[in-house]
PDB file of C-alpha atoms in Angstrom:
ATOM      1  CA  PHE A 201     177.445 -43.160-239.741  1.00 46.00           C
ATOM      2  CA  PRO A 202     181.194 -43.070-239.197  1.00 48.00           C
ATOM      3  CA  LYS A 203     182.277 -39.840-237.568  1.00 55.00           C
ATOM      4  CA  ASP A 204     185.452 -39.823-239.661  1.00 55.00           C
ATOM      5  CA  ASN A 205     184.476 -38.216-242.982  1.00 58.00           C
ATOM      6  CA  GLY A 206     187.707 -39.510-244.539  1.00 60.00           C
ATOM      7  CA  LEU A 207     186.619 -43.098-243.801  1.00 59.00           C
ATOM      8  CA  LEU A 208     183.181 -42.391-245.238  1.00 61.00           C
ATOM      9  CA  MET A 209     184.685 -40.972-248.425  1.00 63.00           C
ATOM     10  CA  GLU A 210     187.034 -44.005-248.668  1.00 63.00           C
ATOM     11  CA  LYS A 211     184.077 -46.338-248.330  1.00 62.00           C
ATOM     12  CA  LEU A 212     182.102 -44.518-251.016  1.00 63.00           C
ATOM     13  CA  ASN A 213     185.118 -44.548-253.366  1.00 63.00           C
ATOM     14  CA  ASN A 214     185.467 -48.320-252.919  1.00 62.00           C
ATOM     15  CA  ALA A 215     181.816 -48.894-253.789  1.00 61.00           C
ATOM     16  CA  GLU A 216     182.357 -49.176-257.527  1.00 59.00           C
ATOM     17  CA  ARG A 217     184.628 -52.209-256.960  1.00 59.00           C
ATOM     18  CA  ASN A 218     182.052 -54.049-254.856  1.00 64.00           C
ATOM     19  CA  TYR A 219     180.921 -57.227-256.568  1.00 63.00           C
ATOM     20  CA  LEU A 220     177.872 -57.950-254.358  1.00 67.00           C
ATOM     21  CA  SER A 221     176.722 -54.324-254.481  1.00 70.00           C
ATOM     22  CA  GLN A 222     176.843 -54.381-258.289  1.00 71.00           C
ATOM     23  CA  GLU A 223     174.930 -57.678-258.389  1.00 74.00           C
ATOM     24  CA  LYS A 224     172.243 -56.370-256.049  1.00 74.00           C
ATOM     25  CA  LEU A 225     171.906 -53.202-258.083  1.00 75.00           C
ATOM     26  CA  LYS A 226     171.628 -55.248-261.298  1.00 77.00           C
ATOM     27  CA  THR A 227     168.730 -57.278-259.817  1.00 77.00           C
ATOM     28  CA  ILE A 228     166.908 -54.007-259.101  1.00 78.00           C
ATOM     29  CA  PHE A 229     167.187 -52.849-262.698  1.00 78.00           C
ATOM     30  CA  ASP A 230     166.258 -56.299-264.038  1.00 79.00           C
ATOM     31  CA  THR A 231     163.022 -56.437-262.042  1.00 77.00           C
ATOM     32  CA  PRO A 232     159.813 -55.975-264.089  1.00 74.00           C
ATOM     33  CA  PHE A 233     157.381 -53.790-262.236  1.00 69.00           C
ATOM     34  CA  GLU A 234     154.317 -53.598-264.467  1.00 73.00           C
ATOM     35  CA  ASP A 235     152.009 -55.204-261.914  1.00 71.00           C
ATOM     36  CA  PHE A 236     151.529 -55.189-258.169  1.00 67.00           C
ATOM     37  CA  SER A 237     153.632 -58.298-257.460  1.00 69.00           C
ATOM     38  CA  GLY A 238     156.483 -56.903-259.510  1.00 70.00           C
ATOM     39  CA  SER A 239     156.444 -53.713-257.496  1.00 78.00           C
ATOM     40  CA  ILE A 240     156.610 -55.698-254.237  1.00 81.00           C
ATOM     41  CA  ILE A 241     159.627 -57.615-255.550  1.00 81.00           C
ATOM     42  CA  LEU A 242     161.237 -54.389-256.673  1.00 81.00           C
ATOM     43  CA  GLU A 243     160.647 -52.815-253.288  1.00 84.00           C
ATOM     44  CA  SER A 244     162.173 -55.830-251.492  1.00 83.00           C
ATOM     45  CA  ARG A 245     165.264 -55.708-253.697  1.00 82.00           C
ATOM     46  CA  ILE A 246     165.701 -52.003-253.072  1.00 84.00           C
ATOM     47  CA  LEU A 247     165.377 -52.570-249.314  1.00 85.00           C
ATOM     48  CA  GLU A 248     167.927 -55.379-249.478  1.00 81.00           C
ATOM     49  CA  PHE A 249     170.325 -53.088-251.349  1.00 79.00           C
ATOM     50  CA  LEU A 250     169.843 -50.279-248.821  1.00 81.00           C
ATOM     51  CA  SER A 251     170.226 -52.677-245.896  1.00 80.00           C
ATOM     52  CA  TYR A 252     173.498 -53.937-247.380  1.00 74.00           C
ATOM     53  CA  TRP A 253     174.780 -50.388-247.808  1.00 75.00           C
ATOM     54  CA  ILE A 254     173.767 -49.206-244.349  1.00 75.00           C
ATOM     55  CA  HIS A 255     175.428 -52.283-242.773  1.00 71.00           C
ATOM     56  CA  TYR A 256     178.613 -51.487-244.699  1.00 67.00           C
ATOM     57  CA  LEU A 257     178.604 -47.796-243.891  1.00 69.00           C
ATOM     58  CA  LEU A 258     178.056 -48.426-240.176  1.00 69.00           C
ATOM     59  CA  SER A 259     180.689 -51.138-239.968  1.00 64.00           C
ATOM     60  CA  ASP A 260     184.415 -50.756-239.416  1.00 60.00           C
ATOM     61  CA  GLU A 261     185.177 -52.477-242.711  1.00 57.00           C
ATOM     62  CA  LYS A 262     187.107 -50.295-245.101  1.00 51.00           C
ATOM     63  CA  THR A 263     186.272 -52.223-248.256  1.00 52.00           C
ATOM     64  CA  PHE A 264     183.386 -54.188-249.600  1.00 53.00           C
ATOM     65  CA  GLU A 265     183.656 -57.903-250.110  1.00 59.00           C
ATOM     66  CA  SER A 266     185.551 -58.604-253.289  1.00 66.00           C
ATOM     67  CA  LYS A 267     184.467 -61.020-255.976  1.00 74.00           C
ATOM     68  CA  LYS A 268     187.316 -63.309-254.891  1.00 78.00           C
ATOM     69  CA  ALA A 269     186.045 -63.348-251.285  1.00 80.00           C
ATOM     70  CA  PHE A 270     182.548 -64.050-252.565  1.00 84.00           C
ATOM     71  CA  GLU A 271     183.805 -66.974-254.678  1.00 89.00           C
ATOM     72  CA  GLU A 272     185.669 -68.351-251.676  1.00 89.00           C
ATOM     73  CA  LYS A 273     182.434 -68.390-249.726  1.00 91.00           C
ATOM     74  CA  ILE A 274     180.705 -70.223-252.560  1.00 94.00           C
ATOM     75  CA  LYS A 275     183.525 -72.779-252.640  1.00 95.00           C
ATOM     76  CA  LEU A 276     183.121 -73.147-248.881  1.00 94.00           C
ATOM     77  CA  ALA A 277     179.418 -73.773-249.383  1.00 96.00           C
ATOM     78  CA  LYS A 278     180.107 -76.385-252.082  1.00 97.00           C
ATOM     79  CA  ASP A 279     182.612 -78.188-249.807  1.00 96.00           C
ATOM     80  CA  PHE A 280     180.029 -78.140-247.019  1.00 96.00           C
ATOM     81  CA  VAL A 281     177.399 -79.638-249.319  1.00 96.00           C
ATOM     82  CA  ASP A 282     179.820 -82.259-250.589  1.00 96.00           C
ATOM     83  CA  THR A 283     180.643 -83.275-247.003  1.00 94.00           C
ATOM     84  CA  ASN A 284     177.021 -83.330-245.828  1.00 95.00           C
ATOM     85  CA  ALA A 285     175.103 -84.316-248.977  1.00 94.00           C
ATOM     86  CA  PHE A 286     173.878 -87.585-247.495  1.00 95.00           C
ATOM     87  CA  ARG A 287     171.878 -85.981-244.721  1.00 94.00           C
ATOM     88  CA  GLU A 288     169.011 -83.488-244.778  1.00 93.00           C
ATOM     89  CA  LEU A 289     170.455 -80.051-245.622  1.00 94.00           C
ATOM     90  CA  ALA A 290     168.571 -76.777-245.410  1.00 95.00           C
ATOM     91  CA  ILE A 291     169.586 -73.794-247.540  1.00 94.00           C
ATOM     92  CA  LYS A 292     169.493 -71.699-244.350  1.00 93.00           C
ATOM     93  CA  GLU A 293     172.069 -74.026-242.734  1.00 94.00           C
ATOM     94  CA  ILE A 294     174.424 -73.769-245.752  1.00 95.00           C
ATOM     95  CA  SER A 295     173.901 -70.018-245.868  1.00 91.00           C
ATOM     96  CA  ARG A 296     174.872 -69.604-242.207  1.00 89.00           C
ATOM     97  CA  TYR A 297     177.894 -71.846-242.623  1.00 91.00           C
ATOM     98  CA  CYS A 298     179.394 -69.874-245.480  1.00 89.00           C
ATOM     99  CA  GLY A 299     178.266 -66.418-244.378  1.00 85.00           C
ATOM    100  CA  LEU A 300     176.031 -65.473-247.314  1.00 85.00           C
ATOM    101  CA  ASN A 301     172.351 -64.669-247.438  1.00 84.00           C
ATOM    102  CA  ASN A 302     170.091 -67.226-249.098  1.00 88.00           C
ATOM    103  CA  CYS A 303     169.683 -65.327-252.392  1.00 86.00           C
ATOM    104  CA  ASP A 304     173.406 -64.659-252.886  1.00 87.00           C
ATOM    105  CA  LEU A 305     174.187 -68.280-251.976  1.00 92.00           C
ATOM    106  CA  LYS A 306     171.655 -69.730-254.426  1.00 94.00           C
ATOM    107  CA  LYS A 307     172.773 -67.507-257.293  1.00 91.00           C
ATOM    108  CA  GLY A 308     176.498 -67.931-256.613  1.00 92.00           C
ATOM    109  CA  PHE A 309     176.193 -71.675-256.166  1.00 96.00           C
ATOM    110  CA  LYS A 310     174.325 -72.096-259.441  1.00 95.00           C
ATOM    111  CA  ASP A 311     176.882 -69.917-261.228  1.00 93.00           C
ATOM    112  CA  TYR A 312     179.721 -71.991-259.769  1.00 95.00           C
ATOM    113  CA  THR A 313     178.322 -75.522-260.235  1.00 97.00           C
ATOM    114  CA  GLN A 314     175.878 -74.934-263.086  1.00 96.00           C
ATOM    115  CA  LEU A 315     173.168 -76.481-260.885  1.00 96.00           C
ATOM    116  CA  PRO A 316     170.843 -75.199-258.198  1.00 96.00           C
ATOM    117  CA  ILE A 317     171.775 -76.471-254.715  1.00 97.00           C
ATOM    118  CA  ARG A 318     168.978 -79.071-254.482  1.00 96.00           C
ATOM    119  CA  GLN A 319     169.826 -80.474-257.943  1.00 96.00           C
ATOM    120  CA  TYR A 320     173.511 -80.582-257.014  1.00 97.00           C
ATOM    121  CA  ILE A 321     172.669 -82.607-253.884  1.00 97.00           C
ATOM    122  CA  ILE A 322     170.592 -85.029-255.921  1.00 96.00           C
ATOM    123  CA  LYS A 323     173.406 -85.377-258.482  1.00 96.00           C
ATOM    124  CA  THR A 324     175.937 -86.058-255.735  1.00 96.00           C
ATOM    125  CA  ARG A 325     173.669 -88.648-254.132  1.00 96.00           C
ATOM    126  CA  MET A 326     172.818 -90.385-257.419  1.00 96.00           C
ATOM    127  CA  GLU A 327     176.444 -90.660-258.469  1.00 96.00           C
ATOM    128  CA  ALA A 328     177.371 -92.091-255.051  1.00 95.00           C
ATOM    129  CA  ALA A 329     174.472 -94.561-255.331  1.00 96.00           C
ATOM    130  CA  ARG A 330     175.588 -95.740-258.756  1.00 95.00           C
ATOM    131  CA  GLN A 331     179.132 -96.233-257.514  1.00 95.00           C
ATOM    132  CA  MET A 332     177.850 -98.272-254.532  1.00 95.00           C
ATOM    133  CA  LEU A 333     175.596-100.342-256.757  1.00 95.00           C
ATOM    134  CA  LEU A 334     178.517-101.203-259.045  1.00 94.00           C
ATOM    135  CA  GLU A 335     181.162-101.714-256.359  1.00 94.00           C
ATOM    136  CA  THR A 336     179.347-103.206-253.361  1.00 94.00           C
ATOM    137  CA  GLU A 337     176.852-105.951-252.608  1.00 93.00           C
ATOM    138  CA  LYS A 338     174.596-103.683-250.555  1.00 94.00           C
ATOM    139  CA  SER A 339     170.883-103.876-251.265  1.00 93.00           C
ATOM    140  CA  VAL A 340     169.084-101.052-253.026  1.00 93.00           C
ATOM    141  CA  GLY A 341     167.323-100.192-249.750  1.00 93.00           C
ATOM    142  CA  GLU A 342     170.640-100.034-247.807  1.00 94.00           C
ATOM    143  CA  ILE A 343     172.179 -97.792-250.482  1.00 95.00           C
ATOM    144  CA  GLY A 344     169.127 -95.526-250.474  1.00 95.00           C
ATOM    145  CA  ASP A 345     169.324 -95.242-246.658  1.00 94.00           C
ATOM    146  CA  SER A 346     173.068 -94.529-246.758  1.00 95.00           C
ATOM    147  CA  ILE A 347     172.712 -91.617-249.160  1.00 95.00           C
ATOM    148  CA  GLY A 348     169.759 -90.001-247.377  1.00 93.00           C
ATOM    149  CA  TYR A 349     166.633 -91.565-248.867  1.00 94.00           C
ATOM    150  CA  CYS A 350     164.535 -93.553-246.360  1.00 91.00           C
ATOM    151  CA  ASN A 351     161.829 -94.272-248.911  1.00 93.00           C
ATOM    152  CA  ARG A 352     163.093 -96.904-251.345  1.00 92.00           C
ATOM    153  CA  GLY A 353     160.407 -96.057-253.922  1.00 93.00           C
ATOM    154  CA  HIS A 354     161.355 -92.391-253.954  1.00 93.00           C
ATOM    155  CA  PHE A 355     165.038 -93.300-254.270  1.00 95.00           C
ATOM    156  CA  SER A 356     164.334 -95.707-257.190  1.00 94.00           C
ATOM    157  CA  GLN A 357     162.179 -93.098-258.935  1.00 94.00           C
ATOM    158  CA  LEU A 358     164.922 -90.432-258.654  1.00 94.00           C
ATOM    159  CA  TYR A 359     167.588 -92.920-259.779  1.00 96.00           C
ATOM    160  CA  GLN A 360     165.543 -93.892-262.837  1.00 95.00           C
ATOM    161  CA  ARG A 361     164.911 -90.253-263.724  1.00 95.00           C
ATOM    162  CA  TYR A 362     168.617 -89.501-263.380  1.00 94.00           C
ATOM    163  CA  PHE A 363     170.136 -92.577-265.124  1.00 95.00           C
ATOM    164  CA  GLY A 364     167.211 -93.896-267.218  1.00 95.00           C
ATOM    165  CA  LYS A 365     166.991 -97.228-265.396  1.00 95.00           C
ATOM    166  CA  LEU A 366     166.027 -98.545-262.004  1.00 94.00           C
ATOM    167  CA  PRO A 367     168.774 -99.143-259.432  1.00 95.00           C
ATOM    168  CA  SER A 368     167.886-102.870-259.415  1.00 92.00           C
ATOM    169  CA  GLU A 369     168.659-102.966-263.170  1.00 93.00           C
ATOM    170  CA  GLU A 370     172.115-101.442-262.654  1.00 89.00           C
ATOM    171  CA  ARG A 371     173.688-104.691-261.537  1.00 80.00           C
ATOM    172  CA  LEU A 372     172.285-106.836-264.368  1.00 76.00           C
TER     173      LEU A 372
END
């Protein structure tokens, strides 16, 4: 721990303003623990909270990450997804890019966009596909390939689920 007790006290005083710390603590109290699996989840959330605190207390940082800084990281993640939506994206890759752990990224992204990351990627791809279908002469297969779907059947199925009609019907 920091040898400077003044720094330690300053860090502890800043704790109540820490957005991520409050969120992690809230997940602990929201965890049901009636059965064995619930107790494992509870234990993992407590360990995550303790790990977060120990990292903070051992670091040279004087303040926790603010809600604004957290939101900036989520915006960075959204921009990264928007730029790379047409290729295979792993949550871990997005998480590393924006500097958040997977759980915080998933929760923050859903709060920001109203969609889980995977659903947001599908939405982005489907909207781009529709625009290409309406504005270009590319075949359905070419459009599927260009937005990240090598399997034309899978692309058509997703398109139909999203828009209620097959991509081949879009141009009629």
